[in-house]
Coordinates of C-alpha atoms in Angstrom, one line a residue:
M1 CA 18.7 -39.7 -69.1
F2 CA 21.9 -39.3 -69.2
D3 CA 23.8 -41.2 -66.2
R4 CA 27.3 -42.4 -67.1
H5 CA 29.0 -39.6 -65.5
F6 CA 27.7 -41.2 -61.8
A7 CA 30.1 -44.0 -62.0
V8 CA 32.9 -40.0 -61.6
W9 CA 30.4 -38.5 -59.5
P10 CA 31.6 -36.7 -56.5
Q11 CA 31.9 -38.9 -53.4
G12 CA 29.7 -38.2 -50.4
V13 CA 27.5 -35.4 -52.4
P14 CA 23.6 -36.4 -53.4
R15 CA 22.1 -36.7 -57.1
H16 CA 19.5 -35.0 -56.8
L17 CA 19.2 -31.2 -54.4
T18 CA 16.0 -30.5 -53.1
L19 CA 16.1 -26.5 -54.1
P20 CA 15.5 -23.9 -51.3
E21 CA 12.2 -21.7 -51.6
T22 CA 13.6 -18.6 -50.2
S23 CA 14.1 -15.4 -52.8
L24 CA 17.5 -14.6 -53.2
Y25 CA 16.8 -11.0 -51.1
E26 CA 15.7 -13.5 -47.9
N27 CA 19.1 -15.1 -48.0
L28 CA 21.0 -12.2 -48.0
A29 CA 18.2 -11.1 -45.0
I30 CA 19.8 -14.7 -43.0
S31 CA 23.2 -14.7 -43.7
A32 CA 22.6 -11.0 -41.7
R33 CA 20.5 -12.4 -39.3
R34 CA 23.4 -15.3 -38.2
F35 CA 26.5 -12.7 -38.8
P36 CA 26.0 -9.2 -38.3
H37 CA 29.1 -8.2 -37.3
K38 CA 31.1 -10.5 -39.8
A39 CA 32.7 -8.8 -42.9
A40 CA 30.4 -9.3 -45.7
I41 CA 32.7 -7.2 -47.8
L42 CA 36.3 -6.2 -48.2
Y43 CA 36.6 -3.4 -50.2
Y44 CA 40.2 -2.7 -50.9
G45 CA 40.8 -2.3 -47.3
T46 CA 37.4 -1.3 -46.0
P47 CA 34.8 -3.9 -44.4
L48 CA 31.6 -3.9 -44.9
T49 CA 29.4 -6.2 -42.7
Y50 CA 26.2 -8.0 -43.6
A51 CA 23.9 -5.8 -41.0
A52 CA 25.7 -3.3 -42.7
L53 CA 24.9 -4.3 -46.3
Q54 CA 21.4 -5.4 -45.5
R55 CA 20.4 -1.6 -44.0
D56 CA 21.7 0.0 -47.4
V57 CA 19.7 -2.4 -49.4
G58 CA 17.3 -2.1 -47.9
R59 CA 17.1 2.2 -47.9
L60 CA 17.9 1.9 -51.5
A61 CA 14.8 -0.6 -52.0
G62 CA 12.7 2.3 -50.3
Y63 CA 14.2 5.2 -52.5
L64 CA 13.2 3.1 -55.6
E65 CA 10.4 1.8 -54.9
K66 CA 8.9 4.9 -53.4
A67 CA 10.9 7.8 -55.6
C68 CA 11.5 5.6 -58.2
G69 CA 7.9 3.7 -58.7
V70 CA 9.7 0.4 -59.2
K71 CA 7.0 -2.2 -58.5
K72 CA 7.4 -6.4 -58.5
A73 CA 8.2 -7.4 -61.9
D74 CA 9.5 -4.3 -63.0
R75 CA 13.1 -4.1 -64.8
V76 CA 16.0 -1.6 -63.3
L77 CA 19.1 -1.1 -65.8
L78 CA 22.2 -2.4 -63.6
Y79 CA 25.3 -0.7 -65.0
M80 CA 28.9 -0.5 -62.9
Q81 CA 31.7 -2.3 -62.0
N82 CA 32.4 -4.5 -59.3
S83 CA 31.7 -2.5 -55.9
P84 CA 29.8 -2.4 -52.7
Q85 CA 27.1 -0.6 -54.6
F86 CA 26.8 -3.3 -57.2
V87 CA 25.9 -5.8 -55.2
I88 CA 23.5 -3.2 -52.7
A89 CA 22.0 -2.8 -56.1
Y90 CA 21.5 -5.6 -57.1
Y91 CA 19.5 -6.9 -53.6
A92 CA 17.5 -3.7 -53.4
I93 CA 16.4 -4.1 -57.1
Q94 CA 15.2 -8.3 -55.3
R95 CA 14.3 -6.3 -51.9
L96 CA 10.8 -5.5 -54.2
T97 CA 11.0 -8.5 -56.5
A98 CA 11.5 -6.7 -59.5
V99 CA 14.2 -7.8 -61.9
V100 CA 17.8 -6.7 -62.1
V101 CA 18.8 -6.3 -66.0
P102 CA 23.0 -6.8 -65.9
V103 CA 24.7 -4.5 -68.2
N104 CA 28.3 -5.1 -69.5
P105 CA 29.7 -1.4 -68.2
M106 CA 31.9 -1.4 -71.3
S107 CA 28.1 -0.5 -73.2
R108 CA 28.2 2.4 -74.4
T109 CA 24.9 4.6 -75.3
E110 CA 23.1 2.9 -78.4
E111 CA 23.7 -0.4 -76.2
L112 CA 21.5 0.8 -73.2
R113 CA 19.4 1.7 -75.6
H114 CA 18.5 -1.2 -76.9
I115 CA 18.0 -2.8 -74.1
A116 CA 16.1 0.0 -72.3
S117 CA 13.9 -0.2 -75.1
D118 CA 13.4 -3.5 -75.6
T119 CA 13.0 -3.9 -71.5
G120 CA 11.0 -1.1 -71.1
A121 CA 12.9 -0.3 -67.6
S122 CA 12.5 3.3 -66.9
T123 CA 15.5 3.6 -63.9
I124 CA 19.2 3.0 -64.0
V125 CA 22.0 2.2 -61.4
C126 CA 25.0 3.2 -62.9
G127 CA 28.1 4.2 -62.1
Q128 CA 29.5 8.2 -62.0
E129 CA 32.5 7.2 -64.7
I130 CA 30.1 5.9 -67.1
F131 CA 26.9 8.0 -65.9
E132 CA 27.5 10.5 -69.4
F133 CA 26.6 7.0 -72.3
A134 CA 23.2 6.4 -69.6
K135 CA 22.4 10.8 -69.6
P136 CA 20.7 10.4 -72.9
L137 CA 18.5 8.3 -72.5
L138 CA 16.7 10.6 -69.5
D139 CA 17.2 13.2 -71.8
S140 CA 15.2 11.6 -74.2
G141 CA 12.9 10.2 -72.2
L142 CA 13.2 7.0 -72.6
L143 CA 14.9 6.8 -68.9
Q144 CA 13.2 8.3 -65.8
H145 CA 15.5 7.7 -63.3
A146 CA 18.7 7.2 -62.9
I147 CA 20.4 6.8 -59.3
I148 CA 24.9 7.5 -59.7
A149 CA 27.3 5.9 -57.5
A150 CA 30.9 6.9 -56.8
Y151 CA 32.5 3.4 -56.1
G152 CA 35.5 5.6 -53.8
D153 CA 31.9 6.3 -50.8
Y154 CA 32.6 3.1 -49.8
V155 CA 36.5 2.7 -49.6
R156 CA 36.4 4.8 -45.8
E157 CA 39.8 3.3 -44.1
Q158 CA 42.9 4.5 -45.9
T159 CA 45.3 1.9 -47.9
D160 CA 48.2 1.4 -49.4
L161 CA 46.6 -0.8 -52.0
A162 CA 46.8 0.7 -55.5
L163 CA 43.0 2.0 -56.2
P164 CA 41.7 2.2 -59.4
D165 CA 41.8 5.3 -60.6
V166 CA 37.6 5.1 -61.0
V167 CA 37.6 4.1 -57.2
A168 CA 40.2 6.9 -56.4
A169 CA 38.1 10.0 -58.3
P170 CA 36.6 12.0 -56.0
R171 CA 31.8 11.8 -55.9
I172 CA 30.7 14.2 -58.4
A173 CA 27.7 16.4 -58.2
V174 CA 25.1 15.2 -59.9
S175 CA 22.7 17.9 -61.5
A176 CA 20.8 16.0 -64.4
A177 CA 16.5 16.0 -64.1
G178 CA 15.9 12.4 -63.1
A179 CA 19.3 11.9 -61.8
V180 CA 19.9 11.8 -58.1
A181 CA 23.2 10.4 -56.3
W182 CA 23.4 7.3 -54.7
M183 CA 23.8 8.7 -51.0
D184 CA 21.4 11.4 -51.1
A185 CA 19.3 8.2 -52.6
L186 CA 20.1 6.3 -49.0
A187 CA 19.9 9.9 -47.3
A188 CA 16.2 10.3 -47.9
G189 CA 14.9 7.8 -45.9
L190 CA 12.4 5.7 -47.7
E191 CA 11.1 2.9 -46.7
A192 CA 10.0 -0.4 -48.5
G193 CA 7.0 -2.4 -48.1
P194 CA 6.9 -5.6 -47.2
H195 CA 9.0 -8.5 -49.1
R196 CA 6.3 -11.0 -51.4
A197 CA 8.6 -13.7 -53.6
T198 CA 8.1 -16.7 -54.7
P199 CA 10.6 -18.9 -56.7
D200 CA 8.3 -18.7 -59.8
D201 CA 8.7 -14.8 -60.2
W202 CA 10.8 -13.6 -62.4
C203 CA 14.7 -12.4 -61.1
V204 CA 17.3 -11.4 -63.7
L205 CA 17.3 -10.7 -66.9
P206 CA 21.2 -11.0 -68.4
Y207 CA 21.8 -9.7 -71.9
S208 CA 23.2 -12.7 -74.2
S209 CA 26.9 -11.7 -76.0
G210 CA 25.0 -11.4 -79.3
T211 CA 26.7 -13.8 -81.5
T212 CA 23.8 -13.4 -84.1
G213 CA 21.8 -10.2 -83.7
A214 CA 21.6 -7.9 -81.3
P215 CA 21.6 -8.9 -77.8
K216 CA 18.4 -11.2 -76.6
G217 CA 17.9 -10.7 -73.0
C218 CA 16.9 -14.4 -70.7
L219 CA 14.7 -14.2 -68.2
H220 CA 15.4 -16.2 -65.5
S221 CA 12.8 -16.7 -62.3
I222 CA 14.2 -16.9 -57.9
R223 CA 14.0 -20.7 -58.9
S224 CA 16.3 -21.1 -62.2
V225 CA 19.1 -19.1 -60.3
T226 CA 18.4 -20.6 -57.0
A227 CA 19.5 -23.6 -58.8
T228 CA 23.1 -23.0 -59.9
L229 CA 24.2 -20.7 -56.4
F230 CA 22.7 -24.0 -54.4
A231 CA 24.6 -25.9 -57.0
Y232 CA 27.8 -24.2 -56.2
V233 CA 27.6 -24.6 -52.8
A234 CA 26.6 -28.1 -53.0
W235 CA 29.2 -29.3 -55.6
K236 CA 31.9 -28.8 -53.0
P237 CA 30.9 -27.7 -49.2
G238 CA 32.4 -24.9 -47.5
S239 CA 31.5 -23.0 -44.6
P240 CA 30.9 -19.7 -44.2
E241 CA 34.3 -18.7 -43.4
A242 CA 35.2 -19.0 -47.0
V243 CA 36.9 -16.3 -48.3
H244 CA 36.0 -15.5 -52.3
L245 CA 38.3 -13.0 -54.4
V246 CA 35.5 -11.2 -56.6
T247 CA 37.4 -10.3 -59.2
L248 CA 35.3 -11.9 -62.3
P249 CA 32.7 -8.9 -63.5
L250 CA 29.6 -9.2 -61.8
F251 CA 26.9 -8.4 -64.6
H252 CA 28.4 -11.1 -66.4
V253 CA 26.2 -14.7 -65.1
T254 CA 29.8 -16.3 -64.0
G255 CA 30.7 -14.0 -60.9
M256 CA 26.8 -13.0 -60.3
Q257 CA 26.1 -16.6 -59.2
N258 CA 30.4 -17.7 -58.6
S259 CA 31.3 -14.4 -56.6
M260 CA 28.5 -12.2 -55.0
N261 CA 25.3 -15.2 -54.9
T262 CA 26.6 -18.2 -53.7
P263 CA 28.8 -15.8 -50.9
I264 CA 25.4 -14.2 -49.6
F265 CA 23.7 -17.4 -49.7
A266 CA 26.7 -18.9 -47.7
G267 CA 27.4 -15.4 -45.0
A268 CA 31.4 -16.0 -46.9
T269 CA 33.1 -12.8 -47.5
M270 CA 33.6 -11.2 -50.4
V271 CA 37.1 -9.2 -50.6
M272 CA 36.0 -7.4 -53.8
M273 CA 38.1 -5.5 -56.9
T274 CA 37.1 -3.2 -58.9
R275 CA 39.0 -3.5 -61.4
W276 CA 41.6 -6.3 -62.2
D277 CA 45.4 -6.1 -61.7
R278 CA 47.6 -8.7 -60.8
R279 CA 49.7 -7.3 -57.9
T280 CA 46.9 -6.4 -56.5
A281 CA 45.5 -10.3 -56.7
A282 CA 48.4 -11.4 -55.6
E283 CA 48.5 -9.2 -52.2
L284 CA 44.6 -9.3 -51.5
I285 CA 44.9 -13.1 -51.5
R286 CA 48.1 -12.8 -49.3
R287 CA 46.2 -10.4 -47.1
H288 CA 43.1 -11.8 -46.7
R289 CA 43.6 -15.3 -46.5
V290 CA 41.8 -15.8 -49.3
T291 CA 40.1 -19.4 -49.9
Q292 CA 37.9 -19.2 -53.3
W293 CA 38.9 -17.9 -56.5
R294 CA 37.0 -17.8 -59.8
S295 CA 38.3 -16.5 -63.1
I296 CA 38.9 -17.0 -66.7
T297 CA 41.8 -17.9 -68.8
T298 CA 42.8 -14.2 -69.7
M299 CA 43.4 -13.2 -65.5
A300 CA 45.3 -16.2 -64.9
I301 CA 47.8 -15.6 -68.0
D302 CA 48.7 -12.3 -67.2
F303 CA 48.0 -13.3 -63.2
L304 CA 51.7 -16.0 -64.4
S305 CA 52.9 -13.4 -65.9
D306 CA 54.0 -11.3 -63.4
P307 CA 57.4 -11.9 -62.3
E308 CA 56.9 -11.5 -58.6
V309 CA 54.1 -14.1 -58.1
A310 CA 56.2 -16.6 -56.6
S311 CA 57.3 -14.5 -54.3
F312 CA 53.8 -13.7 -52.4
D313 CA 51.9 -16.4 -50.1
L314 CA 49.4 -17.6 -52.1
S315 CA 49.3 -20.8 -49.5
S316 CA 44.8 -20.2 -48.1
L317 CA 43.5 -21.2 -51.5
T318 CA 41.7 -24.2 -51.7
G319 CA 39.6 -24.0 -55.2
I320 CA 40.8 -21.7 -57.7
G321 CA 38.7 -22.3 -61.6
G322 CA 36.2 -20.8 -63.9
G323 CA 35.2 -20.9 -67.4
G324 CA 33.8 -19.1 -70.4
A325 CA 37.4 -20.6 -71.9
A326 CA 38.7 -23.4 -72.1
M327 CA 41.9 -23.1 -69.4
P328 CA 45.0 -24.2 -72.1
G329 CA 46.6 -27.6 -70.4
P330 CA 50.7 -25.5 -70.1
V331 CA 49.0 -22.4 -68.4
A332 CA 46.2 -24.8 -65.5
A333 CA 50.2 -26.7 -64.9
K334 CA 51.2 -23.5 -64.2
L335 CA 48.8 -22.6 -61.8
K336 CA 49.0 -25.9 -60.0
E337 CA 53.0 -25.5 -59.6
L338 CA 52.1 -21.9 -58.3
T339 CA 49.3 -23.2 -56.1
G340 CA 49.3 -26.9 -55.9
L341 CA 45.3 -27.1 -57.0
D342 CA 43.8 -28.2 -60.0
Y343 CA 41.9 -25.8 -62.2
I344 CA 38.0 -26.7 -62.2
E345 CA 36.5 -26.0 -64.9
G346 CA 32.9 -25.7 -65.6
Y347 CA 30.6 -25.0 -68.6
G348 CA 27.4 -22.2 -68.7
L349 CA 26.0 -19.7 -70.5
S350 CA 23.2 -16.1 -69.6
E351 CA 20.5 -19.0 -70.6
T352 CA 21.5 -21.4 -68.0
I353 CA 22.8 -18.7 -65.1
A354 CA 25.8 -20.1 -65.2
A355 CA 26.8 -23.7 -64.9
T356 CA 25.4 -26.8 -65.9
H357 CA 29.0 -28.6 -65.9
I358 CA 31.3 -28.7 -63.2
N359 CA 34.4 -31.2 -63.6
P360 CA 34.6 -33.0 -59.8
H361 CA 37.2 -31.6 -57.4
E362 CA 38.4 -35.1 -57.1
R363 CA 38.9 -36.3 -60.6
P364 CA 38.7 -32.9 -63.1
K365 CA 40.0 -33.7 -66.0
P366 CA 41.9 -30.6 -68.8
Q367 CA 40.6 -28.3 -70.7
C368 CA 36.5 -30.1 -69.9
L369 CA 33.6 -29.1 -69.5
G370 CA 32.7 -31.4 -66.3
I371 CA 30.3 -33.0 -66.0
P372 CA 26.4 -32.4 -65.7
I373 CA 25.5 -31.3 -62.5
F374 CA 22.5 -32.2 -60.1
D375 CA 19.2 -32.8 -61.8
V376 CA 20.9 -32.3 -65.5
D377 CA 20.6 -34.3 -68.7
S378 CA 22.9 -33.6 -70.9
R379 CA 23.3 -35.5 -74.2
V380 CA 25.0 -34.7 -77.7
I381 CA 23.0 -34.7 -81.0
N382 CA 23.1 -33.8 -84.6
P383 CA 22.2 -30.6 -84.8
D384 CA 21.0 -31.4 -88.4
T385 CA 18.8 -34.8 -87.9
M386 CA 18.7 -34.2 -84.3
E387 CA 20.2 -37.3 -83.4
E388 CA 21.4 -38.2 -80.4
L389 CA 25.2 -38.9 -81.0
G390 CA 26.9 -41.6 -79.2
P391 CA 30.4 -41.5 -76.6
N392 CA 33.3 -39.3 -79.0
E393 CA 30.9 -38.2 -81.6
T394 CA 30.9 -34.2 -81.8
G395 CA 27.7 -32.6 -82.2
E396 CA 25.2 -29.7 -80.4
I397 CA 25.2 -29.8 -76.8
V398 CA 22.0 -29.6 -75.5
V399 CA 20.4 -29.2 -71.6
S400 CA 17.4 -29.9 -69.5
G401 CA 17.8 -29.4 -66.2
P402 CA 16.2 -26.6 -63.6
Q403 CA 18.6 -24.0 -64.0
I404 CA 17.4 -22.9 -67.8
F405 CA 15.4 -19.4 -68.1
L406 CA 12.2 -19.7 -69.5
G407 CA 13.0 -17.8 -72.9
Y408 CA 14.6 -14.8 -74.5
W409 CA 12.7 -11.5 -73.3
N410 CA 9.4 -10.5 -76.3
R411 CA 11.3 -13.2 -79.2
P412 CA 8.6 -15.9 -78.8
E413 CA 9.8 -17.3 -82.6
E414 CA 13.6 -17.5 -81.5
T415 CA 12.9 -18.8 -78.4
A416 CA 10.9 -21.8 -79.9
A417 CA 13.8 -22.0 -82.1
V418 CA 16.0 -23.5 -79.7
F419 CA 13.9 -25.7 -77.7
F420 CA 12.6 -29.1 -78.3
E421 CA 10.7 -32.0 -76.3
R422 CA 12.3 -35.7 -75.7
D423 CA 11.8 -38.2 -73.2
G424 CA 9.3 -35.9 -71.3
K425 CA 12.0 -32.5 -71.0
R426 CA 12.1 -29.5 -72.4
F427 CA 16.1 -29.6 -73.7
F428 CA 18.0 -26.0 -75.0
R429 CA 19.7 -25.8 -77.7
T430 CA 23.4 -24.4 -76.8
G431 CA 25.3 -24.0 -79.8
D432 CA 28.3 -24.9 -79.1
L433 CA 29.7 -28.2 -80.4
G434 CA 31.5 -30.9 -78.5
Y435 CA 31.3 -34.7 -77.5
Y436 CA 31.7 -36.6 -74.1
D437 CA 34.1 -39.8 -73.4
E438 CA 33.0 -42.3 -72.0
E439 CA 33.1 -41.4 -68.2
G440 CA 30.8 -38.9 -69.3
Y441 CA 33.1 -36.3 -69.4
F442 CA 31.7 -33.2 -71.6
F443 CA 34.0 -31.6 -73.9
L444 CA 33.8 -28.4 -75.7
V445 CA 34.7 -28.0 -79.3
D446 CA 33.6 -24.4 -81.0
R447 CA 31.4 -22.7 -81.5
L448 CA 28.7 -24.1 -83.8
K449 CA 28.7 -21.1 -86.3
R450 CA 32.7 -21.0 -85.7
M451 CA 33.8 -23.3 -87.5
I452 CA 36.5 -22.6 -90.3
N453 CA 36.8 -24.7 -93.6
A454 CA 39.9 -25.1 -95.3
S455 CA 39.3 -27.3 -98.4
G456 CA 36.5 -29.3 -97.1
F457 CA 38.8 -30.2 -93.7
K458 CA 36.7 -28.8 -90.3
V459 CA 39.1 -27.0 -88.8
W460 CA 38.4 -25.5 -84.4
P461 CA 39.5 -22.7 -83.7
T462 CA 39.2 -23.1 -80.5
E463 CA 41.3 -26.6 -80.4
I464 CA 44.4 -24.4 -81.8
E465 CA 44.4 -22.0 -80.2
G466 CA 44.2 -24.6 -76.9
M467 CA 48.1 -26.2 -78.8
M468 CA 49.4 -23.3 -79.6
Y469 CA 49.1 -21.5 -76.0
A470 CA 52.3 -24.5 -75.4
H471 CA 54.4 -22.1 -77.3
P472 CA 56.6 -21.0 -74.9
G473 CA 56.4 -17.0 -76.7
I474 CA 53.2 -16.9 -77.9
R475 CA 50.7 -14.7 -74.7
E476 CA 47.5 -14.6 -76.2
V477 CA 45.8 -16.4 -79.1
C478 CA 42.7 -16.1 -81.6
I479 CA 42.2 -18.0 -84.5
I480 CA 39.9 -16.5 -87.3
A481 CA 38.7 -17.7 -90.8
A482 CA 40.9 -15.6 -94.0
P483 CA 39.1 -16.0 -97.0
D484 CA 41.9 -18.2 -99.6
A485 CA 41.3 -18.2 -103.3
H486 CA 42.6 -21.8 -103.4
R487 CA 41.1 -23.2 -99.8
G488 CA 38.2 -21.3 -99.6
E489 CA 39.2 -20.6 -96.1
T490 CA 41.9 -20.5 -93.7
V491 CA 43.6 -20.6 -90.6
K492 CA 44.9 -17.0 -89.3
A493 CA 46.4 -16.7 -86.6
V494 CA 46.7 -13.2 -84.7
I495 CA 49.1 -13.3 -81.5
V496 CA 50.5 -11.4 -78.4
P497 CA 53.9 -11.9 -77.8
K498 CA 55.1 -12.4 -74.3
D499 CA 57.4 -9.2 -73.2
D500 CA 60.5 -11.3 -73.2
A501 CA 59.9 -12.6 -76.9
T502 CA 61.6 -10.2 -79.0
D503 CA 62.5 -13.0 -81.6
L504 CA 59.0 -14.6 -82.7
T505 CA 58.5 -14.6 -87.0
P506 CA 55.4 -16.1 -88.5
E507 CA 57.9 -18.6 -90.2
S508 CA 58.9 -19.6 -86.2
I509 CA 56.2 -20.1 -85.5
Q510 CA 54.2 -22.1 -88.2
A511 CA 57.3 -24.6 -88.0
W512 CA 56.4 -25.0 -84.6
C513 CA 52.8 -26.1 -85.4
R514 CA 54.0 -28.0 -88.0
E515 CA 55.2 -30.0 -85.5
R516 CA 52.4 -30.2 -83.3
M517 CA 49.6 -30.5 -85.2
A518 CA 47.8 -32.1 -89.2
A519 CA 48.9 -29.8 -91.8
Y520 CA 46.0 -28.4 -92.8
K521 CA 45.4 -26.8 -89.2
V522 CA 48.6 -24.5 -89.2
P523 CA 48.0 -21.4 -89.4
R524 CA 48.5 -19.8 -93.2
I525 CA 48.4 -16.1 -92.1
I526 CA 49.8 -14.5 -88.7
T527 CA 49.8 -11.5 -87.6
F528 CA 51.2 -10.2 -84.3
A529 CA 48.9 -7.4 -82.1
D530 CA 50.3 -5.8 -78.9
S531 CA 45.9 -6.6 -77.3
L532 CA 43.5 -8.3 -78.6
P533 CA 39.5 -7.7 -78.1
K534 CA 37.8 -8.0 -74.4
S535 CA 34.2 -8.0 -73.5
G536 CA 33.6 -6.9 -70.0
S537 CA 34.1 -10.1 -68.6
G538 CA 37.3 -10.7 -70.0
K539 CA 36.5 -13.4 -72.8
I540 CA 38.8 -12.6 -76.4
L541 CA 36.1 -11.3 -79.0
W542 CA 36.8 -13.5 -81.9
R543 CA 33.7 -11.9 -83.3
V544 CA 35.3 -8.5 -83.9
L545 CA 38.6 -10.0 -85.4
Q546 CA 36.4 -11.6 -87.6
D547 CA 34.6 -9.3 -88.4
E548 CA 37.6 -6.9 -88.9
E549 CA 39.0 -9.5 -91.5
R550 CA 36.0 -10.3 -93.5
R551 CA 35.5 -6.2 -93.9
K552 CA 38.8 -6.1 -95.0
A553 CA 38.6 -9.4 -97.1
A554 CA 35.1 -7.6 -98.9
M555 CA 37.1 -4.0 -99.6
P556 CA 37.9 -2.8 -103.5
S557 CA 41.6 -3.5 -104.1
A558 CA 43.6 0.0 -104.5
V559 CA 44.6 1.3 -107.9
A560 CA 48.0 2.3 -108.0

């Protein structure tokens, strides 16, 4: 058992958790009984109480069961942006002990087709603005039922907040065969049968980002989902009076667990945004006295880029943090200057339904994954020999714990390939390269498959990106490999400059880098872009840029 981190374990926090055996739906039902008139969600100024949330969950569950035929263990696609309807649909599916399949709302028809075919789902709940991409699957018979939501139906009070277009849009009439409008589904007045669930029942099937091949479904039980949501509650105990700003996408496991399931478990309030907008986020923090905000690097950078951000009262915040990508030191320093708070980083994957590592709030380290949390045994191994490595030796991070998924959906061989047994435990191979220090804090080096080999030197893009964010003129940067006739591969930087950085040149950036990093790490090729491709969760899609670079390299030279 890895235990060197116990010396820095948070004071007053137990090392072992006895997990509740309530289902996710029961968590909601309990909070609704405790706080029926309290706002579970504040949506652009309109409250939805816990009693109203549970009522609509029951109505939608009744429609899913009686009209769509959804039963225990059936998979249901949930394809929409952050909204009260996302939360209601998620918990309605849990009410039936069925399986939520959260789908990135940026997905299009063929991506939906893959997930629908892979899961065998017959029902989809989706936002009206993206129904056009699901409709071909209804027309072909791959899907049988669709429930179509207009986000604006839950903005019932006048607001001076800037509404995203998809929220301000009026409800569109639903006419496709097999499809029904959300409000009509609720108005049908159908009731679901009794809720019966055990901790080992299937619960959620998020799809990995597809680092190799097509995305794979990561099957989780109620027990594994409970492990991380309860860990969040116990790591830094809060109260039902907490107010969470929900900006992370709820289809993604960190947003799902930290910004939705955890507040509902605790009976706290979610202040929800459908689309990220830095000015609206600052105003919501001020207006609703937000205490907790989980974000990602790209949101934090944009938030700090607002020249007016310091004029907003952010003093209610008691916790900020996130994961997904290392928070560059200069950005974390600016956040602390603005809020007085350390940005608490953590680490997890779809396969672990969020965190396996979190930084102690009393002793966080910058650009650090944190320490293994409750009942997690994490180690670093040589990915080729499987030998365990010691402090400050880079290898593959592996984890064993209660939040580890059951396996990849319908992929027994790929499941077997990522698990191994040691010391009587089942360890998951994350595919991430990292190391731990003498105190047991873990650090990410990079993805196993992202390394750049420049003349035999190993170059880790994440490390270079972290250093380059200190440049005063760089807003965002992505490091990729470019083919090089002499070095094999060389380092290329794709940069989004800050608005006021009008005099940036490749030469000036290279000169800046040479003063701060080894020569073989300095980008030999530098290009500028207006934006970088991002996933629905806001992560920079380095693989898109990498694949584009390799395609260009494979093209035959033009003949004059």
